[in-house]
Amino acid sequence: MHIEQLPQVESHYCRSSSSREYLDTDLSISKLYDMYVKWCEERGAEVVRKHIYTSIFNQEYNTRISFVKPKKDRCDMCEKFRLKGKEKSLNEEDRQLYHAHRVAVENSRVEKKKDKETEDVIISFDLEKALTLPKADISNSFYKRKLSCYNLTGHLHKDKTAYCCLWTEAMCGRKGNDIPSAIVKILKNIVIEHPSTKRIILWSDSCIPQNKNSIMSLALKTFMESHPFVESIIQKFSEKGHSCVQEVDYIHSCIEKALKPSEVFSPLGLVRHLKKMRRHGKVIVIQMRRDDFFFIFRVLQNI
Ligand SMILES: [Zn+2]
């Protein structure tokens, strides 16, 4: 079957426990049908009508293959509470858990607001969904395995600068070792531009494999050792399921807008598009080099 010729792209979010496979986000059922017609013509095979193709896709494939990206900001706890409420099956324990969850969400919002009023250097960061290249409306490219590019975005509250740290899967992945390496790279850039930096507060979501782990702590400690004028780095996390890094989410939506009408064939093309992105505040694009990924963290990760 034609659809099975198409390679799946990676599921984007570390929180996602979904086993669904995702097709390139540039595809739609109409585009898929057009490609199917061309595919059949090339093979002299009979073409079924679009409504039959759609119904086969919905019945046989839609349960495991999807165009839709998983929602990053859907909160399991809130969703569970909402559904149980609908079924009228809420008990006292559920209510207490939900109340504690909402209090924690509000606390992290207030905490971040308070941080922004201090003189500390506040940086919010998050990894963008994987960007796949080439990005072009050429049907042949949909049959090829695409190159995943990763972008860790940092937002500096002080002057609203966006730091986009880029690398490809050919260099590294997006595991516990890779995110701290990119964060340290962003921090190095920030302290060069802001040499009076003393206290840093990092805000991120509470994804354990990427942000909330001992490799990250070690990376930050190592950074502080080599930059002794930095007195402290405090990591703070959003409550699970509720992003507290909306500034970064906004930068990612600017990137999406900038890339939507464009064709991008290489990581260098991606750098060019990111530099031209429209937003208030500067955009600094950092290309990771192989030696920016710390070997010591790689060793620790394998223990
Ligand atoms: Zn929630």
CSV table of C-alpha atoms and ligand atoms in Angstrom, one decimal:
chain,number,residue,atom,x,y,z
A,1,MET,CA,0.0,0.0,0.0
A,2,HIS,CA,1.2,3.5,-0.9
A,3,ILE,CA,0.9,4.9,2.6
A,4,GLU,CA,3.4,2.4,4.0
A,5,GLN,CA,6.1,3.8,1.7
A,6,LEU,CA,6.1,7.0,3.7
A,7,PRO,CA,8.6,7.2,6.5
A,8,GLN,CA,7.3,8.3,9.9
A,9,VAL,CA,8.7,11.3,11.7
A,10,GLU,CA,9.7,11.3,15.4
A,11,SER,CA,7.1,12.0,18.0
A,12,HIS,CA,8.1,15.4,19.4
A,13,TYR,CA,7.6,15.6,23.1
A,14,CYS,CA,9.4,13.8,25.9
A,15,ARG,CA,6.2,13.7,27.9
A,16,SER,CA,4.4,11.9,25.2
A,17,SER,CA,3.7,8.3,26.0
A,18,SER,CA,1.7,7.8,22.8
A,19,SER,CA,2.7,4.8,20.6
A,20,ARG,CA,1.1,6.5,17.5
A,21,GLU,CA,3.3,7.1,14.5
A,22,TYR,CA,3.3,10.6,12.9
A,23,LEU,CA,3.6,11.5,9.3
A,24,ASP,CA,5.4,14.6,8.1
A,25,THR,CA,3.4,17.6,9.4
A,26,ASP,CA,3.4,19.1,5.9
A,27,LEU,CA,1.2,16.3,4.8
A,28,SER,CA,-2.6,16.1,4.7
A,29,ILE,CA,-5.1,13.6,3.5
A,30,SER,CA,-5.6,15.6,0.3
A,31,LYS,CA,-1.9,15.8,-0.4
A,32,LEU,CA,-1.5,12.1,0.4
A,33,TYR,CA,-4.3,11.3,-2.1
A,34,ASP,CA,-2.6,13.3,-4.8
A,35,MET,CA,0.6,11.5,-4.2
A,36,TYR,CA,-1.2,8.2,-4.2
A,37,VAL,CA,-2.8,9.0,-7.6
A,38,LYS,CA,0.7,9.8,-9.0
A,39,TRP,CA,2.1,6.6,-7.4
A,40,CYS,CA,-0.6,4.4,-9.1
A,41,GLU,CA,-0.2,6.1,-12.5
A,42,GLU,CA,3.6,5.4,-12.4
A,43,ARG,CA,2.8,1.7,-11.8
A,44,GLY,CA,-0.2,1.4,-14.1
A,45,ALA,CA,-2.3,0.5,-11.1
A,46,GLU,CA,-6.0,1.2,-10.7
A,47,VAL,CA,-6.8,4.4,-8.7
A,48,VAL,CA,-9.6,4.3,-6.1
A,49,ARG,CA,-11.7,7.4,-5.6
A,50,LYS,CA,-10.8,9.9,-3.0
A,51,HIS,CA,-13.7,9.0,-0.6
A,52,ILE,CA,-12.7,5.3,-0.7
A,53,TYR,CA,-9.0,6.2,0.0
A,54,THR,CA,-10.1,8.5,2.9
A,55,SER,CA,-12.3,5.8,4.4
A,56,ILE,CA,-9.5,3.1,4.1
A,57,PHE,CA,-7.1,5.6,5.8
A,58,ASN,CA,-9.6,6.3,8.6
A,59,GLN,CA,-10.5,2.7,9.2
A,60,GLU,CA,-7.2,0.9,8.8
A,61,TYR,CA,-4.5,3.5,9.6
A,62,ASN,CA,-6.0,6.3,11.6
A,63,THR,CA,-5.7,4.4,14.9
A,64,ARG,CA,-1.9,4.1,14.6
A,65,ILE,CA,-0.8,6.8,12.1
A,66,SER,CA,-1.7,10.5,12.5
A,67,PHE,CA,-1.0,13.9,11.0
A,68,VAL,CA,-1.9,15.6,14.3
A,69,LYS,CA,0.8,16.5,16.7
A,70,PRO,CA,0.2,15.5,20.3
A,71,LYS,CA,-0.8,18.5,22.4
A,72,LYS,CA,2.1,19.6,24.5
A,73,ASP,CA,0.2,21.5,27.0
A,74,ARG,CA,-2.5,19.0,27.8
A,75,CYS,CA,-2.4,18.3,31.5
A,76,ASP,CA,-3.2,14.7,32.5
A,77,MET,CA,-4.3,15.7,36.0
A,78,CYS,CA,-6.7,18.4,34.8
A,79,GLU,CA,-8.0,16.1,32.1
A,80,LYS,CA,-8.6,13.3,34.5
A,81,PHE,CA,-10.4,15.6,36.9
A,82,ARG,CA,-12.6,17.0,34.0
A,83,LEU,CA,-13.5,13.5,32.8
A,84,LYS,CA,-14.3,12.1,36.3
A,85,GLY,CA,-16.4,15.2,36.9
A,86,LYS,CA,-18.4,14.5,33.8
A,87,GLU,CA,-18.9,10.9,34.9
A,88,LYS,CA,-19.8,12.1,38.4
A,89,SER,CA,-17.2,9.7,39.8
A,90,LEU,CA,-15.0,12.2,41.7
A,91,ASN,CA,-14.1,11.2,45.3
A,92,GLU,CA,-12.6,13.2,48.1
A,93,GLU,CA,-9.0,12.0,47.3
A,94,ASP,CA,-9.4,13.2,43.7
A,95,ARG,CA,-10.6,16.6,44.9
A,96,GLN,CA,-7.7,17.0,47.3
A,97,LEU,CA,-5.1,16.0,44.6
A,98,TYR,CA,-6.6,18.3,42.1
A,99,HIS,CA,-6.7,21.2,44.6
A,100,ALA,CA,-3.0,20.6,45.5
A,101,HIS,CA,-2.2,20.6,41.7
A,102,ARG,CA,-4.0,23.9,41.0
A,103,VAL,CA,-2.3,25.5,44.0
A,104,ALA,CA,1.1,24.3,42.7
A,105,VAL,CA,0.3,25.7,39.2
A,106,GLU,CA,-0.6,29.1,40.7
A,107,ASN,CA,2.5,29.1,43.0
A,108,SER,CA,4.8,28.6,40.0
A,109,ARG,CA,3.1,31.4,38.1
A,110,VAL,CA,3.4,33.8,41.1
A,111,GLU,CA,7.0,32.7,41.7
A,112,LYS,CA,8.0,33.4,38.1
A,113,LYS,CA,6.3,36.8,38.2
A,114,LYS,CA,8.3,37.6,41.4
A,115,ASP,CA,11.5,36.5,39.8
A,116,LYS,CA,11.0,38.9,36.9
A,117,GLU,CA,10.8,41.8,39.3
A,118,THR,CA,14.3,41.0,40.7
A,119,GLU,CA,17.7,42.0,39.2
A,120,ASP,CA,18.6,38.4,38.6
A,121,VAL,CA,19.1,37.0,35.1
A,122,ILE,CA,16.0,35.1,34.3
A,123,ILE,CA,16.2,32.6,31.4
A,124,SER,CA,13.3,30.4,30.2
A,125,PHE,CA,14.2,27.6,27.9
A,126,ASP,CA,12.6,24.7,26.1
A,127,LEU,CA,13.3,22.3,23.2
A,128,GLU,CA,11.3,23.0,20.1
A,129,LYS,CA,9.6,20.0,18.4
A,130,ALA,CA,12.1,18.4,15.9
A,131,LEU,CA,12.3,20.3,12.7
A,132,THR,CA,12.6,18.0,9.7
A,133,LEU,CA,14.6,18.8,6.6
A,134,PRO,CA,14.3,19.2,3.7
A,135,LYS,CA,11.1,21.2,4.0
A,136,ALA,CA,9.7,21.5,0.5
A,137,ASP,CA,6.5,20.8,-1.3
A,138,ILE,CA,8.1,18.2,-3.6
A,139,SER,CA,6.3,14.9,-3.5
A,140,ASN,CA,9.5,12.8,-3.8
A,141,SER,CA,10.8,14.3,-0.6
A,142,PHE,CA,7.9,12.9,1.4
A,143,TYR,CA,9.2,9.3,0.6
A,144,LYS,CA,12.6,10.0,2.0
A,145,ARG,CA,13.8,9.7,5.6
A,146,LYS,CA,14.3,13.3,6.7
A,147,LEU,CA,17.0,14.8,8.8
A,148,SER,CA,15.8,15.9,12.3
A,149,CYS,CA,17.1,19.2,13.5
A,150,TYR,CA,16.8,20.3,17.1
A,151,ASN,CA,16.5,23.8,18.5
A,152,LEU,CA,16.8,24.6,22.2
A,153,THR,CA,15.4,28.1,22.7
A,154,GLY,CA,16.4,30.3,25.6
A,155,HIS,CA,14.6,33.5,26.3
A,156,LEU,CA,16.5,36.2,28.3
A,157,HIS,CA,14.0,38.2,30.3
A,158,LYS,CA,16.3,41.2,30.8
A,159,ASP,CA,16.3,42.3,27.1
A,160,LYS,CA,13.9,39.8,25.5
A,161,THR,CA,16.7,38.2,23.4
A,162,ALA,CA,15.9,34.8,21.9
A,163,TYR,CA,18.8,32.4,21.8
A,164,CYS,CA,18.2,29.5,19.3
A,165,CYS,CA,20.8,26.7,19.8
A,166,LEU,CA,20.7,24.4,16.8
A,167,TRP,CA,22.1,21.0,16.0
A,168,THR,CA,21.1,18.0,13.9
A,169,GLU,CA,20.7,14.3,14.7
A,170,ALA,CA,23.9,13.7,12.8
A,171,MET,CA,25.7,15.4,15.7
A,172,CYS,CA,23.7,14.4,18.8
A,173,GLY,CA,20.2,13.7,20.0
A,174,ARG,CA,18.1,15.3,22.6
A,175,LYS,CA,18.8,13.2,25.7
A,176,GLY,CA,19.9,14.2,29.1
A,177,ASN,CA,23.5,15.0,27.9
A,178,ASP,CA,22.5,17.0,24.9
A,179,ILE,CA,20.2,19.6,26.5
A,180,PRO,CA,22.6,20.6,29.3
A,181,SER,CA,25.4,21.0,26.6
A,182,ALA,CA,23.1,23.4,24.7
A,183,ILE,CA,22.1,25.3,27.8
A,184,VAL,CA,25.7,25.8,28.8
A,185,LYS,CA,26.4,27.1,25.3
A,186,ILE,CA,23.5,29.6,25.7
A,187,LEU,CA,24.8,30.6,29.2
A,188,LYS,CA,28.3,31.2,27.8
A,189,ASN,CA,26.8,33.6,25.2
A,190,ILE,CA,24.8,35.4,27.8
A,191,VAL,CA,27.7,36.0,30.1
A,192,ILE,CA,29.8,37.4,27.3
A,193,GLU,CA,27.0,39.8,26.4
A,194,HIS,CA,26.2,40.5,30.1
A,195,PRO,CA,29.4,40.3,32.0
A,196,SER,CA,27.8,41.7,35.2
A,197,THR,CA,25.7,38.5,35.5
A,198,LYS,CA,25.8,37.2,39.1
A,199,ARG,CA,22.7,35.3,39.8
A,200,ILE,CA,20.9,33.2,37.2
A,201,ILE,CA,17.4,31.6,37.4
A,202,LEU,CA,16.5,29.0,34.8
A,203,TRP,CA,12.9,28.2,34.2
A,204,SER,CA,11.8,25.2,32.2
A,205,ASP,CA,9.2,22.4,32.2
A,206,SER,CA,9.8,19.5,34.6
A,207,CYS,CA,10.7,16.9,32.0
A,208,ILE,CA,13.1,14.6,33.9
A,209,PRO,CA,15.0,13.1,31.0
A,210,GLN,CA,15.8,16.5,29.5
A,211,ASN,CA,15.8,19.2,32.2
A,212,LYS,CA,15.5,17.9,35.7
A,213,ASN,CA,18.4,15.5,36.2
A,214,SER,CA,21.8,15.2,37.7
A,215,ILE,CA,23.6,15.6,34.4
A,216,MET,CA,22.0,19.1,34.1
A,217,SER,CA,23.2,19.9,37.7
A,218,LEU,CA,26.7,18.7,36.9
A,219,ALA,CA,26.7,20.8,33.7
A,220,LEU,CA,25.6,23.9,35.5
A,221,LYS,CA,28.2,23.3,38.3
A,222,THR,CA,30.9,22.9,35.7
A,223,PHE,CA,29.8,26.2,34.1
A,224,MET,CA,30.0,28.0,37.4
A,225,GLU,CA,33.5,26.6,38.1
A,226,SER,CA,34.7,28.1,34.8
A,227,HIS,CA,32.8,31.4,35.3
A,228,PRO,CA,33.5,32.2,39.0
A,229,PHE,CA,31.8,35.6,38.8
A,230,VAL,CA,28.5,33.7,38.6
A,231,GLU,CA,27.4,33.3,42.2
A,232,SER,CA,24.4,31.1,41.8
A,233,ILE,CA,22.3,29.3,39.3
A,234,ILE,CA,18.8,28.2,40.4
A,235,GLN,CA,16.7,25.9,38.4
A,236,LYS,CA,12.9,26.3,38.7
A,237,PHE,CA,10.3,24.1,37.1
A,238,SER,CA,6.7,24.5,35.9
A,239,GLU,CA,4.1,22.3,37.5
A,240,LYS,CA,3.7,19.2,35.4
A,241,GLY,CA,1.3,19.7,32.5
A,242,HIS,CA,1.3,23.5,32.7
A,243,SER,CA,4.0,25.4,30.8
A,244,CYS,CA,5.6,28.4,32.6
A,245,VAL,CA,7.7,29.3,29.6
A,246,GLN,CA,5.2,31.0,27.4
A,247,GLU,CA,7.9,33.4,26.1
A,248,VAL,CA,9.6,30.4,24.6
A,249,ASP,CA,6.4,29.0,23.3
A,250,TYR,CA,5.8,32.3,21.5
A,251,ILE,CA,9.3,32.3,19.9
A,252,HIS,CA,8.5,28.8,18.7
A,253,SER,CA,5.3,30.0,17.1
A,254,CYS,CA,7.3,32.8,15.4
A,255,ILE,CA,9.7,30.2,14.0
A,256,GLU,CA,6.7,28.1,12.8
A,257,LYS,CA,5.3,31.2,11.0
A,258,ALA,CA,8.7,32.1,9.5
A,259,LEU,CA,9.1,28.6,8.1
A,260,LYS,CA,5.6,27.9,7.0
A,261,PRO,CA,5.7,29.6,3.5
A,262,SER,CA,9.4,28.7,3.0
A,263,GLU,CA,11.3,25.9,1.5
A,264,VAL,CA,14.3,24.9,3.6
A,265,PHE,CA,16.8,22.3,2.3
A,266,SER,CA,19.7,22.4,4.7
A,267,PRO,CA,20.5,23.2,8.4
A,268,LEU,CA,22.3,26.3,7.1
A,269,GLY,CA,19.0,27.4,5.4
A,270,LEU,CA,17.3,26.9,8.7
A,271,VAL,CA,19.8,29.2,10.4
A,272,ARG,CA,19.1,31.9,7.7
A,273,HIS,CA,15.4,31.6,8.3
A,274,LEU,CA,15.7,31.8,12.0
A,275,LYS,CA,17.8,34.9,11.8
A,276,LYS,CA,15.2,36.6,9.7
A,277,MET,CA,12.3,35.6,12.0
A,278,ARG,CA,10.0,38.6,13.0
A,279,ARG,CA,9.7,39.2,16.7
A,280,HIS,CA,10.3,41.9,19.2
A,281,GLY,CA,13.8,41.5,20.5
A,282,LYS,CA,17.0,40.2,19.1
A,283,VAL,CA,17.4,36.7,17.8
A,284,ILE,CA,20.8,35.0,18.3
A,285,VAL,CA,21.3,31.7,16.4
A,286,ILE,CA,24.0,29.5,17.8
A,287,GLN,CA,25.2,26.5,15.8
A,288,MET,CA,26.4,23.7,18.1
A,289,ARG,CA,29.7,22.1,17.2
A,290,ARG,CA,30.6,18.6,18.0
A,291,ASP,CA,33.0,19.6,20.8
A,292,ASP,CA,30.2,21.7,22.5
A,293,PHE,CA,28.7,18.4,23.6
A,294,PHE,CA,30.6,17.4,26.7
A,295,PHE,CA,32.2,14.0,26.7
A,296,ILE,CA,32.1,13.6,30.4
A,297,PHE,CA,28.3,13.9,30.5
A,298,ARG,CA,28.1,11.3,27.8
A,299,VAL,CA,30.1,8.9,29.9
A,300,LEU,CA,27.9,9.5,33.0
A,301,GLN,CA,24.8,9.0,30.9
A,302,ASN,CA,25.9,5.5,29.9
A,303,ILE,CA,26.6,4.4,33.5
B,1,ZN,ZN,-3.3,20.5,35.3
